Amino acid sequence: MVAEDDDKQAELVRRYLEREGHAVRIVGDGRAALDAVRHREPDLLVLDVMMPRTDGLDVVRVLRAEGRELPVLMLTARSTEDDLLLGLDLGADDYLTKPYSPRELMARVRTLLRRARRTAPPGPVAEDPVLRVGALVVDPQRHEVSVGGESVECTRGEFRILAALAAGPDRVFSRQRLLEELHGFDRYISDRTVDVHVMNLRKKIERTPRRPERLLTVFGVGYKLTDPAKDARRA
């Protein structure tokens, strides 16, 4: 589904998607996008931010509040970091700034659809073990996170990164490795996406986000998750 109020832009996106074999439905405002998704949920939503009636950010907010997990690729003319942070924090899976090349758009669509197919189990699956790194607990089966017994709400992207880090405590993960957890390998996806998710995670799991004790940066390499209590005992 393409939610875009610019008819020419919407038609261009439709044309490229159909060339790759996708059936496409176009809606022209945010309220119509919500109604259409509720009527028949698509495999992917390409969503413009600036739309009449209900904007794209509110569409994502409502869809995630309703528990809908469809992948969302946001398109916007805005390019500030605050917009990027807000879009991802609300639960968008990826973010593309206008103007963009159709080739890049299609690459990101393919990546999100591959990721959705990999994470959708065909039937009953074995329960994933609960991951514990000190007071931080990550439950992949229930998609739950807690710190010191207090529940922490995470977007899908944040959860994937945190689960990958928690599965290998004290191990350093490069940004590229974490991108593979988010989207699978694709050269069009920026590692800035990982940095944004890490910034948001620190706000949720650290006592002082500007001086993190759990989710640490290893400069020039990437990130690691550690138990601050264990590090204090070692010291």
Coordinates of C-alpha atoms in Angstrom, one line a residue:
M1 CA 0.0 0.0 0.0
V2 CA 1.2 3.5 -0.9
A3 CA -0.1 6.4 1.2
E4 CA 0.9 9.6 -0.7
D5 CA -1.1 12.8 -1.4
D6 CA 1.0 13.8 -4.3
D7 CA -0.6 12.1 -7.3
K8 CA 2.5 12.2 -9.5
Q9 CA 4.7 10.8 -6.7
A10 CA 2.2 8.1 -5.9
E11 CA 2.0 7.1 -9.5
L12 CA 5.7 6.9 -9.9
V13 CA 6.0 4.7 -6.8
R14 CA 3.2 2.5 -8.1
R15 CA 4.9 2.0 -11.5
Y16 CA 8.2 0.9 -9.9
L17 CA 6.5 -1.5 -7.5
E18 CA 4.4 -3.0 -10.2
R19 CA 7.5 -3.6 -12.3
E20 CA 8.8 -5.8 -9.5
G21 CA 5.5 -7.8 -9.5
H22 CA 3.8 -6.2 -6.5
A23 CA 0.0 -5.5 -6.4
V24 CA -0.3 -1.8 -5.3
R25 CA -3.1 0.1 -3.7
I26 CA -2.9 3.9 -3.4
V27 CA -4.6 6.1 -0.8
G28 CA -4.3 9.9 -0.6
D29 CA -4.4 10.7 3.1
G30 CA -3.7 9.3 6.6
R31 CA -7.2 8.5 7.6
A32 CA -7.8 6.6 4.4
A33 CA -4.6 4.7 5.0
L34 CA -5.8 3.6 8.5
D35 CA -9.2 2.5 7.1
A36 CA -7.6 0.6 4.3
V37 CA -5.1 -1.2 6.5
R38 CA -7.9 -2.2 8.9
H39 CA -10.0 -3.5 6.0
R40 CA -7.2 -5.5 4.5
E41 CA -3.7 -5.4 5.9
P42 CA -0.9 -5.1 3.3
D43 CA 2.5 -6.8 3.3
L44 CA 4.1 -3.3 3.4
L45 CA 3.1 0.3 3.8
V46 CA 5.0 3.0 2.0
L47 CA 3.9 6.1 4.0
D48 CA 4.4 9.8 3.3
V49 CA 4.8 11.9 6.4
M50 CA 3.2 15.1 5.3
M51 CA -0.5 14.2 4.4
P52 CA -3.9 15.8 5.0
R53 CA -6.4 14.8 7.7
T54 CA -3.9 12.5 9.5
D55 CA -0.2 12.7 8.9
G56 CA 2.1 9.8 8.5
L57 CA 3.6 10.0 12.0
D58 CA 0.1 9.7 13.5
V59 CA -0.7 6.8 11.2
V60 CA 2.3 4.8 12.5
R61 CA 1.4 5.7 16.1
V62 CA -2.1 4.4 15.7
L63 CA -1.1 1.2 13.8
R64 CA 1.4 0.2 16.5
A65 CA -1.0 1.1 19.3
E66 CA -3.4 -1.4 17.6
G67 CA -0.7 -4.0 17.6
R68 CA -0.3 -4.1 13.8
E69 CA 3.1 -5.3 12.8
L70 CA 3.2 -4.6 9.1
P71 CA 6.5 -3.1 7.9
V72 CA 6.4 0.6 7.4
L73 CA 8.7 2.6 5.1
M74 CA 8.3 6.3 5.7
L75 CA 8.9 9.0 3.0
T76 CA 9.5 12.6 3.9
A77 CA 10.9 15.9 2.7
R78 CA 12.1 16.5 6.3
S79 CA 15.7 15.6 7.0
T80 CA 16.4 16.7 10.5
E81 CA 17.6 14.3 13.2
D82 CA 14.5 15.0 15.3
D83 CA 12.2 13.7 12.5
L84 CA 14.3 10.6 12.0
L85 CA 14.3 9.9 15.8
L86 CA 10.5 10.4 16.0
G87 CA 9.7 8.2 13.0
L88 CA 11.7 5.3 14.2
D89 CA 10.7 5.8 17.8
L90 CA 7.0 5.5 16.9
G91 CA 7.7 2.2 15.2
A92 CA 8.6 2.9 11.5
D93 CA 10.9 0.2 10.1
D94 CA 12.8 2.5 7.8
Y95 CA 13.0 6.1 6.7
L96 CA 13.7 7.6 3.3
T97 CA 14.2 11.3 2.7
K98 CA 13.0 13.0 -0.5
P99 CA 14.3 13.4 -3.1
Y100 CA 15.3 9.7 -3.4
S101 CA 16.1 7.5 -6.3
P102 CA 13.5 4.8 -7.3
R103 CA 16.3 2.3 -7.2
E104 CA 17.0 3.0 -3.6
L105 CA 13.3 2.9 -2.8
M106 CA 12.9 -0.5 -4.4
A107 CA 16.0 -1.8 -2.6
R108 CA 14.6 -0.8 0.8
V109 CA 11.2 -2.3 -0.1
R110 CA 12.9 -5.7 -1.0
T111 CA 14.8 -5.6 2.3
L112 CA 11.8 -5.0 4.5
L113 CA 9.8 -7.7 2.7
R114 CA 12.6 -10.2 3.1
R115 CA 12.8 -9.3 6.8
A116 CA 9.1 -9.7 7.3
R117 CA 9.1 -13.2 5.6
R118 CA 12.0 -14.3 7.8
T119 CA 10.4 -13.2 11.0
A120 CA 6.9 -14.6 10.3
P121 CA 6.9 -18.2 11.5
P122 CA 4.9 -20.7 9.4
G123 CA 3.6 -22.5 12.5
P124 CA 4.3 -23.3 16.1
V125 CA 7.9 -22.6 17.0
A126 CA 10.1 -23.6 20.0
E127 CA 10.2 -21.1 22.8
D128 CA 13.2 -18.8 22.7
P129 CA 15.2 -18.6 25.9
V130 CA 14.9 -15.5 28.0
L131 CA 18.0 -13.4 27.8
R132 CA 19.5 -11.9 31.0
V133 CA 22.3 -9.3 31.3
G134 CA 22.3 -8.3 34.9
A135 CA 19.1 -6.6 35.7
L136 CA 18.1 -6.3 32.0
V137 CA 15.8 -9.1 30.8
V138 CA 14.8 -9.7 27.2
D139 CA 12.1 -12.2 26.4
P140 CA 12.1 -12.9 22.6
Q141 CA 9.0 -15.1 22.7
R142 CA 6.8 -12.5 24.5
H143 CA 8.6 -9.5 23.0
E144 CA 9.1 -8.1 26.5
V145 CA 11.9 -6.1 28.0
S146 CA 12.4 -5.2 31.7
V147 CA 15.1 -3.5 33.8
G148 CA 15.1 -4.3 37.5
G149 CA 11.6 -5.7 37.2
E150 CA 10.3 -2.5 35.5
S151 CA 8.7 -3.1 32.1
V152 CA 10.3 -1.2 29.1
E153 CA 8.4 -0.5 25.9
C154 CA 10.5 -1.0 22.8
T155 CA 9.8 -0.6 19.1
R156 CA 10.5 -3.6 16.9
G157 CA 13.7 -2.2 15.7
E158 CA 14.9 -1.4 19.2
F159 CA 13.9 -4.9 20.3
R160 CA 15.8 -6.6 17.5
I161 CA 19.0 -4.7 18.3
L162 CA 18.7 -5.3 22.1
A163 CA 17.9 -9.0 21.6
A164 CA 21.0 -9.4 19.4
L165 CA 23.2 -7.7 22.0
A166 CA 21.7 -9.6 24.9
A167 CA 22.4 -12.9 23.2
G168 CA 26.1 -12.1 23.2
P169 CA 26.8 -10.0 26.4
D170 CA 30.2 -8.2 26.4
R171 CA 30.6 -9.0 22.8
V172 CA 31.2 -6.1 20.5
F173 CA 28.7 -5.9 17.5
S174 CA 29.6 -3.7 14.5
R175 CA 26.9 -1.4 13.1
Q176 CA 26.8 -3.6 10.0
R177 CA 26.1 -6.7 12.1
L178 CA 23.3 -4.9 13.9
L179 CA 21.9 -3.7 10.5
E180 CA 21.7 -7.3 9.4
E181 CA 19.5 -8.0 12.5
L182 CA 17.3 -5.1 11.5
H183 CA 17.0 -5.6 7.8
G184 CA 19.3 -8.2 6.5
F185 CA 22.3 -7.2 4.4
D186 CA 21.6 -4.3 2.1
R187 CA 24.0 -1.6 1.0
Y188 CA 21.3 1.0 0.7
I189 CA 20.5 1.0 4.4
S190 CA 22.4 3.6 6.5
D191 CA 24.2 2.6 9.7
R192 CA 22.8 5.8 11.1
T193 CA 19.6 3.9 11.7
V194 CA 21.4 1.8 14.3
D195 CA 22.8 4.9 16.0
V196 CA 19.2 6.3 16.3
H197 CA 17.9 3.1 17.8
V198 CA 20.8 2.9 20.3
M199 CA 20.1 6.5 21.3
N200 CA 16.4 5.7 22.0
L201 CA 17.3 2.5 23.9
R202 CA 19.6 4.3 26.2
K203 CA 16.8 6.6 27.1
K204 CA 14.8 3.6 28.2
I205 CA 17.3 1.3 29.9
E206 CA 20.0 3.6 31.3
R207 CA 19.8 5.6 34.5
T208 CA 21.7 8.4 32.8
P209 CA 21.5 8.1 29.0
R210 CA 24.4 10.5 28.4
R211 CA 26.6 8.3 30.6
P212 CA 25.5 4.8 29.7
E213 CA 26.6 1.9 31.8
R214 CA 24.8 -1.0 30.0
L215 CA 24.7 -0.2 26.3
L216 CA 28.3 1.0 25.5
T217 CA 30.0 2.4 22.5
V218 CA 33.2 0.8 21.5
F219 CA 34.7 3.7 19.4
G220 CA 35.6 2.8 15.9
V221 CA 34.0 -0.7 16.2
G222 CA 30.3 -0.6 17.3
Y223 CA 28.3 -1.4 20.5
K224 CA 28.2 -3.9 23.3
L225 CA 25.8 -4.8 26.1
T226 CA 27.2 -5.4 29.6
D227 CA 26.2 -5.8 33.2
P228 CA 27.3 -2.7 35.1
A229 CA 27.1 -4.5 38.5
K230 CA 29.5 -7.2 37.2
D231 CA 31.9 -4.6 35.9
A232 CA 31.8 -2.8 39.3
R233 CA 32.6 -6.1 41.1
R234 CA 35.6 -6.6 38.8
A235 CA 36.8 -3.1 39.5

